[in-house]
Amino acid sequence: MKLSERLLAIAHLVPPGSAVADVGTDHAYLPIYLVKNRISSKVIAVEARIGPWTRARDNVKRVGLEEFIEVRLGYGLVPIKPGEVEIAVIAGLGGETIWNIIEKSPDIVNTLSAIILQPMKNLHKLRKALLEEHFNIIEEHVVFSGNRFYEVMVAKKGKPVSFSDVDVVVGPVLKKKRTPEVLSYLKARINQLFLKLTKLEGKNSVYAAGARESIKKEIVLLQEVLKNGKLPDGN
Ligand SMILES: C[S@@+](CC[C@H](N)C(=O)[O-])C[C@H]1O[C@@H](n2cnc3c(N)ncnc32)[C@H](O)[C@@H]1O
């Protein structure tokens, strides 16, 4: 089994030796990789739907790792008991679903040493909710996998932090990174936003006007971040 670049990036953010919950495990590829590569010897894979849950259990059984990977059926972190894991991975889900999962289980989230998140969409909403609810975003990565970019972040419940629009739109860690991946990612996002603007051309509704306004603001912000590390919030 060859793990995608996206799941590999996630796997390598797991501190070796940690007990891990993989929420929305689907095929259980991540838990299997973590155990096979001796990154973790205890993974609880959680799945909300019966089909993927059965598939995950079958895959774990096929590789003979039932002793190390338990596959539980349920919503988010609800099937996890406090103290069972130190790390939770929530990957491949929408930002709003990820936030719902976090919000629903404060008793578990508060006991974790970190949560590794990889949202598929609504990244701004997720980052804003995390920052507003006093999560510190301690790491952010950009991964090019398949034919698109993904963001992976590591968050931890902490003390209140002040944050700006750049922190929400780009990310408190990512805004300081000047790696080729990050720069290409920011450029790709700007191009996508210009494409969206073109699609809104000739549309006169209030919705279209609002969308144009917020897209233009985001373009300016991303262009500022790209400019030689000079950030609009002065950081
Ligand atoms: C697209 S797959 C992602 C699989 C894997 N995490 C990855 O990143 O490759 C999303 C999986 O999450 C499951 N899922 C969605 N919402 C969930 C929730 N609230 N709790 C547990 N599983 C959920 C879906 O059934 C699906 O199998």
PDB file of N, CA, C and O in Angstrom, residues 136-174:
ATOM      1  N   ASN A 136      -4.134  27.330  19.591  1.00  0.00           N
ATOM      2  CA  ASN A 136      -2.917  27.859  18.964  1.00  0.00           C
ATOM      3  C   ASN A 136      -2.622  26.980  17.766  1.00  0.00           C
ATOM      4  O   ASN A 136      -2.602  25.754  17.885  1.00  0.00           O
ATOM      5  N   ILE A 137      -2.392  27.627  16.624  1.00  0.00           N
ATOM      6  CA  ILE A 137      -2.012  26.861  15.432  1.00  0.00           C
ATOM      7  C   ILE A 137      -0.493  26.810  15.441  1.00  0.00           C
ATOM      8  O   ILE A 137       0.169  27.827  15.248  1.00  0.00           O
ATOM      9  N   ILE A 138       0.054  25.623  15.731  1.00  0.00           N
ATOM     10  CA  ILE A 138       1.495  25.559  15.978  1.00  0.00           C
ATOM     11  C   ILE A 138       2.301  25.129  14.755  1.00  0.00           C
ATOM     12  O   ILE A 138       3.501  25.327  14.702  1.00  0.00           O
ATOM     13  N   GLU A 139       1.634  24.526  13.778  1.00  0.00           N
ATOM     14  CA  GLU A 139       2.339  24.159  12.543  1.00  0.00           C
ATOM     15  C   GLU A 139       1.357  24.189  11.378  1.00  0.00           C
ATOM     16  O   GLU A 139       0.177  23.894  11.562  1.00  0.00           O
ATOM     17  N   GLU A 140       1.861  24.585  10.232  1.00  0.00           N
ATOM     18  CA  GLU A 140       1.053  24.543   9.010  1.00  0.00           C
ATOM     19  C   GLU A 140       1.957  24.141   7.858  1.00  0.00           C
ATOM     20  O   GLU A 140       3.077  24.643   7.740  1.00  0.00           O
ATOM     21  N   HIS A 141       1.446  23.236   7.012  1.00  0.00           N
ATOM     22  CA  HIS A 141       2.188  22.774   5.843  1.00  0.00           C
ATOM     23  C   HIS A 141       1.311  22.854   4.616  1.00  0.00           C
ATOM     24  O   HIS A 141       0.090  22.711   4.711  1.00  0.00           O
ATOM     25  N   VAL A 142       1.974  23.001   3.476  1.00  0.00           N
ATOM     26  CA  VAL A 142       1.278  22.892   2.207  1.00  0.00           C
ATOM     27  C   VAL A 142       1.827  21.645   1.516  1.00  0.00           C
ATOM     28  O   VAL A 142       3.040  21.440   1.482  1.00  0.00           O
ATOM     29  N   VAL A 143       0.929  20.815   1.015  1.00  0.00           N
ATOM     30  CA  VAL A 143       1.358  19.599   0.325  1.00  0.00           C
ATOM     31  C   VAL A 143       0.720  19.580  -1.054  1.00  0.00           C
ATOM     32  O   VAL A 143      -0.480  19.832  -1.185  1.00  0.00           O
ATOM     33  N   PHE A 144       1.531  19.275  -2.073  1.00  0.00           N
ATOM     34  CA  PHE A 144       0.978  19.079  -3.404  1.00  0.00           C
ATOM     35  C   PHE A 144       0.858  17.581  -3.614  1.00  0.00           C
ATOM     36  O   PHE A 144       1.835  16.854  -3.559  1.00  0.00           O
ATOM     37  N   SER A 145      -0.371  17.118  -3.784  1.00  0.00           N
ATOM     38  CA  SER A 145      -0.604  15.677  -3.858  1.00  0.00           C
ATOM     39  C   SER A 145      -1.671  15.424  -4.918  1.00  0.00           C
ATOM     40  O   SER A 145      -2.687  16.112  -4.934  1.00  0.00           O
ATOM     41  N   GLY A 146      -1.433  14.451  -5.792  1.00  0.00           N
ATOM     42  CA  GLY A 146      -2.379  14.262  -6.898  1.00  0.00           C
ATOM     43  C   GLY A 146      -2.238  15.477  -7.795  1.00  0.00           C
ATOM     44  O   GLY A 146      -1.164  15.794  -8.251  1.00  0.00           O
ATOM     45  N   ASN A 147      -3.323  16.201  -7.960  1.00  0.00           N
ATOM     46  CA  ASN A 147      -3.212  17.393  -8.808  1.00  0.00           C
ATOM     47  C   ASN A 147      -3.617  18.667  -8.090  1.00  0.00           C
ATOM     48  O   ASN A 147      -4.034  19.633  -8.723  1.00  0.00           O
ATOM     49  N   ARG A 148      -3.527  18.649  -6.763  1.00  0.00           N
ATOM     50  CA  ARG A 148      -3.920  19.871  -6.050  1.00  0.00           C
ATOM     51  C   ARG A 148      -3.127  20.062  -4.756  1.00  0.00           C
ATOM     52  O   ARG A 148      -2.445  19.145  -4.296  1.00  0.00           O
ATOM     53  N   PHE A 149      -3.252  21.283  -4.236  1.00  0.00           N
ATOM     54  CA  PHE A 149      -2.595  21.592  -2.958  1.00  0.00           C
ATOM     55  C   PHE A 149      -3.542  21.270  -1.803  1.00  0.00           C
ATOM     56  O   PHE A 149      -4.755  21.420  -1.928  1.00  0.00           O
ATOM     57  N   TYR A 150      -2.946  20.862  -0.703  1.00  0.00           N
ATOM     58  CA  TYR A 150      -3.695  20.653   0.538  1.00  0.00           C
ATOM     59  C   TYR A 150      -2.968  21.389   1.652  1.00  0.00           C
ATOM     60  O   TYR A 150      -1.747  21.460   1.637  1.00  0.00           O
ATOM     61  N   GLU A 151      -3.728  21.868   2.619  1.00  0.00           N
ATOM     62  CA  GLU A 151      -3.117  22.443   3.820  1.00  0.00           C
ATOM     63  C   GLU A 151      -3.275  21.462   4.965  1.00  0.00           C
ATOM     64  O   GLU A 151      -4.349  20.881   5.142  1.00  0.00           O
ATOM     65  N   VAL A 152      -2.220  21.309   5.723  1.00  0.00           N
ATOM     66  CA  VAL A 152      -2.276  20.472   6.915  1.00  0.00           C
ATOM     67  C   VAL A 152      -1.876  21.365   8.087  1.00  0.00           C
ATOM     68  O   VAL A 152      -0.885  22.093   7.997  1.00  0.00           O
ATOM     69  N   MET A 153      -2.648  21.350   9.156  1.00  0.00           N
ATOM     70  CA  MET A 153      -2.273  22.179  10.310  1.00  0.00           C
ATOM     71  C   MET A 153      -2.292  21.382  11.612  1.00  0.00           C
ATOM     72  O   MET A 153      -2.991  20.380  11.727  1.00  0.00           O
ATOM     73  N   VAL A 154      -1.499  21.857  12.550  1.00  0.00           N
ATOM     74  CA  VAL A 154      -1.464  21.237  13.874  1.00  0.00           C
ATOM     75  C   VAL A 154      -1.928  22.296  14.862  1.00  0.00           C
ATOM     76  O   VAL A 154      -1.387  23.405  14.894  1.00  0.00           O
ATOM     77  N   ALA A 155      -2.947  21.954  15.655  1.00  0.00           N
ATOM     78  CA  ALA A 155      -3.482  22.928  16.619  1.00  0.00           C
ATOM     79  C   ALA A 155      -3.493  22.313  18.011  1.00  0.00           C
ATOM     80  O   ALA A 155      -3.492  21.092  18.171  1.00  0.00           O
ATOM     81  N   LYS A 156      -3.526  23.207  18.971  1.00  0.00           N
ATOM     82  CA  LYS A 156      -3.493  22.761  20.366  1.00  0.00           C
ATOM     83  C   LYS A 156      -4.258  23.788  21.182  1.00  0.00           C
ATOM     84  O   LYS A 156      -4.089  25.002  20.960  1.00  0.00           O
ATOM     85  N   LYS A 157      -5.094  23.339  22.090  1.00  0.00           N
ATOM     86  CA  LYS A 157      -5.845  24.271  22.932  1.00  0.00           C
ATOM     87  C   LYS A 157      -4.841  25.043  23.776  1.00  0.00           C
ATOM     88  O   LYS A 157      -3.933  24.453  24.362  1.00  0.00           O
ATOM     89  N   GLY A 158      -4.978  26.364  23.794  1.00  0.00           N
ATOM     90  CA  GLY A 158      -3.986  27.139  24.534  1.00  0.00           C
ATOM     91  C   GLY A 158      -4.589  28.398  25.113  1.00  0.00           C
ATOM     92  O   GLY A 158      -5.771  28.428  25.448  1.00  0.00           O
ATOM     93  N   LYS A 159      -3.758  29.429  25.186  1.00  0.00           N
ATOM     94  CA  LYS A 159      -4.207  30.699  25.745  1.00  0.00           C
ATOM     95  C   LYS A 159      -4.759  31.561  24.605  1.00  0.00           C
ATOM     96  O   LYS A 159      -4.390  31.365  23.440  1.00  0.00           O
ATOM     97  N   PRO A 160      -5.621  32.542  24.906  1.00  0.00           N
ATOM     98  CA  PRO A 160      -6.130  33.419  23.849  1.00  0.00           C
ATOM     99  C   PRO A 160      -4.979  34.112  23.120  1.00  0.00           C
ATOM    100  O   PRO A 160      -3.994  34.506  23.749  1.00  0.00           O
ATOM    101  N   VAL A 161      -5.097  34.212  21.803  1.00  0.00           N
ATOM    102  CA  VAL A 161      -4.075  34.920  21.029  1.00  0.00           C
ATOM    103  C   VAL A 161      -4.780  35.948  20.156  1.00  0.00           C
ATOM    104  O   VAL A 161      -5.892  35.718  19.699  1.00  0.00           O
ATOM    105  N   SER A 162      -4.109  37.085  19.932  1.00  0.00           N
ATOM    106  CA  SER A 162      -4.718  38.050  19.018  1.00  0.00           C
ATOM    107  C   SER A 162      -4.406  37.585  17.598  1.00  0.00           C
ATOM    108  O   SER A 162      -3.355  36.970  17.353  1.00  0.00           O
ATOM    109  N   PHE A 163      -5.330  37.829  16.687  1.00  0.00           N
ATOM    110  CA  PHE A 163      -5.094  37.390  15.314  1.00  0.00           C
ATOM    111  C   PHE A 163      -5.696  38.381  14.335  1.00  0.00           C
ATOM    112  O   PHE A 163      -6.579  39.158  14.677  1.00  0.00           O
ATOM    113  N   SER A 164      -5.151  38.334  13.113  1.00  0.00           N
ATOM    114  CA  SER A 164      -5.555  39.281  12.072  1.00  0.00           C
ATOM    115  C   SER A 164      -6.235  38.532  10.920  1.00  0.00           C
ATOM    116  O   SER A 164      -6.286  37.308  10.919  1.00  0.00           O
ATOM    117  N   ASP A 165      -6.687  39.287   9.915  1.00  0.00           N
ATOM    118  CA  ASP A 165      -7.281  38.662   8.725  1.00  0.00           C
ATOM    119  C   ASP A 165      -6.279  37.746   8.027  1.00  0.00           C
ATOM    120  O   ASP A 165      -6.642  36.722   7.469  1.00  0.00           O
ATOM    121  N   VAL A 166      -4.992  38.141   8.051  1.00  0.00           N
ATOM    122  CA  VAL A 166      -3.956  37.318   7.403  1.00  0.00           C
ATOM    123  C   VAL A 166      -3.860  35.959   8.107  1.00  0.00           C
ATOM    124  O   VAL A 166      -3.685  34.926   7.461  1.00  0.00           O
ATOM    125  N   ASP A 167      -3.975  35.970   9.423  1.00  0.00           N
ATOM    126  CA  ASP A 167      -3.912  34.706  10.164  1.00  0.00           C
ATOM    127  C   ASP A 167      -5.068  33.787   9.769  1.00  0.00           C
ATOM    128  O   ASP A 167      -4.911  32.571   9.708  1.00  0.00           O
ATOM    129  N   VAL A 168      -6.230  34.389   9.518  1.00  0.00           N
ATOM    130  CA  VAL A 168      -7.400  33.594   9.153  1.00  0.00           C
ATOM    131  C   VAL A 168      -7.286  33.112   7.704  1.00  0.00           C
ATOM    132  O   VAL A 168      -7.508  31.946   7.403  1.00  0.00           O
ATOM    133  N   VAL A 169      -6.893  34.008   6.812  1.00  0.00           N
ATOM    134  CA  VAL A 169      -6.909  33.693   5.374  1.00  0.00           C
ATOM    135  C   VAL A 169      -5.676  32.885   4.947  1.00  0.00           C
ATOM    136  O   VAL A 169      -5.773  31.973   4.133  1.00  0.00           O
ATOM    137  N   VAL A 170      -4.521  33.211   5.509  1.00  0.00           N
ATOM    138  CA  VAL A 170      -3.288  32.502   5.104  1.00  0.00           C
ATOM    139  C   VAL A 170      -2.829  31.541   6.204  1.00  0.00           C
ATOM    140  O   VAL A 170      -2.384  30.427   5.911  1.00  0.00           O
ATOM    141  N   GLY A 171      -2.931  31.979   7.445  1.00  0.00           N
ATOM    142  CA  GLY A 171      -2.497  31.114   8.550  1.00  0.00           C
ATOM    143  C   GLY A 171      -1.313  31.720   9.276  1.00  0.00           C
ATOM    144  O   GLY A 171      -0.399  32.231   8.631  1.00  0.00           O
ATOM    145  N   PRO A 172      -1.310  31.636  10.632  1.00  0.00           N
ATOM    146  CA  PRO A 172      -0.253  32.267  11.413  1.00  0.00           C
ATOM    147  C   PRO A 172       1.147  31.696  11.171  1.00  0.00           C
ATOM    148  O   PRO A 172       2.137  32.408  11.317  1.00  0.00           O
ATOM    149  N   VAL A 173       1.225  30.429  10.787  1.00  0.00           N
ATOM    150  CA  VAL A 173       2.532  29.820  10.520  1.00  0.00           C
ATOM    151  C   VAL A 173       2.877  29.966   9.036  1.00  0.00           C
ATOM    152  O   VAL A 173       3.984  30.367   8.675  1.00  0.00           O
ATOM    153  N   LEU A 174       1.878  29.683   8.209  1.00  0.00           N
ATOM    154  CA  LEU A 174       2.098  29.703   6.756  1.00  0.00           C
ATOM    155  C   LEU A 174       2.491  31.089   6.249  1.00  0.00           C
ATOM    156  O   LEU A 174       3.285  31.217   5.316  1.00  0.00           O
TER     157      LEU A 174
END
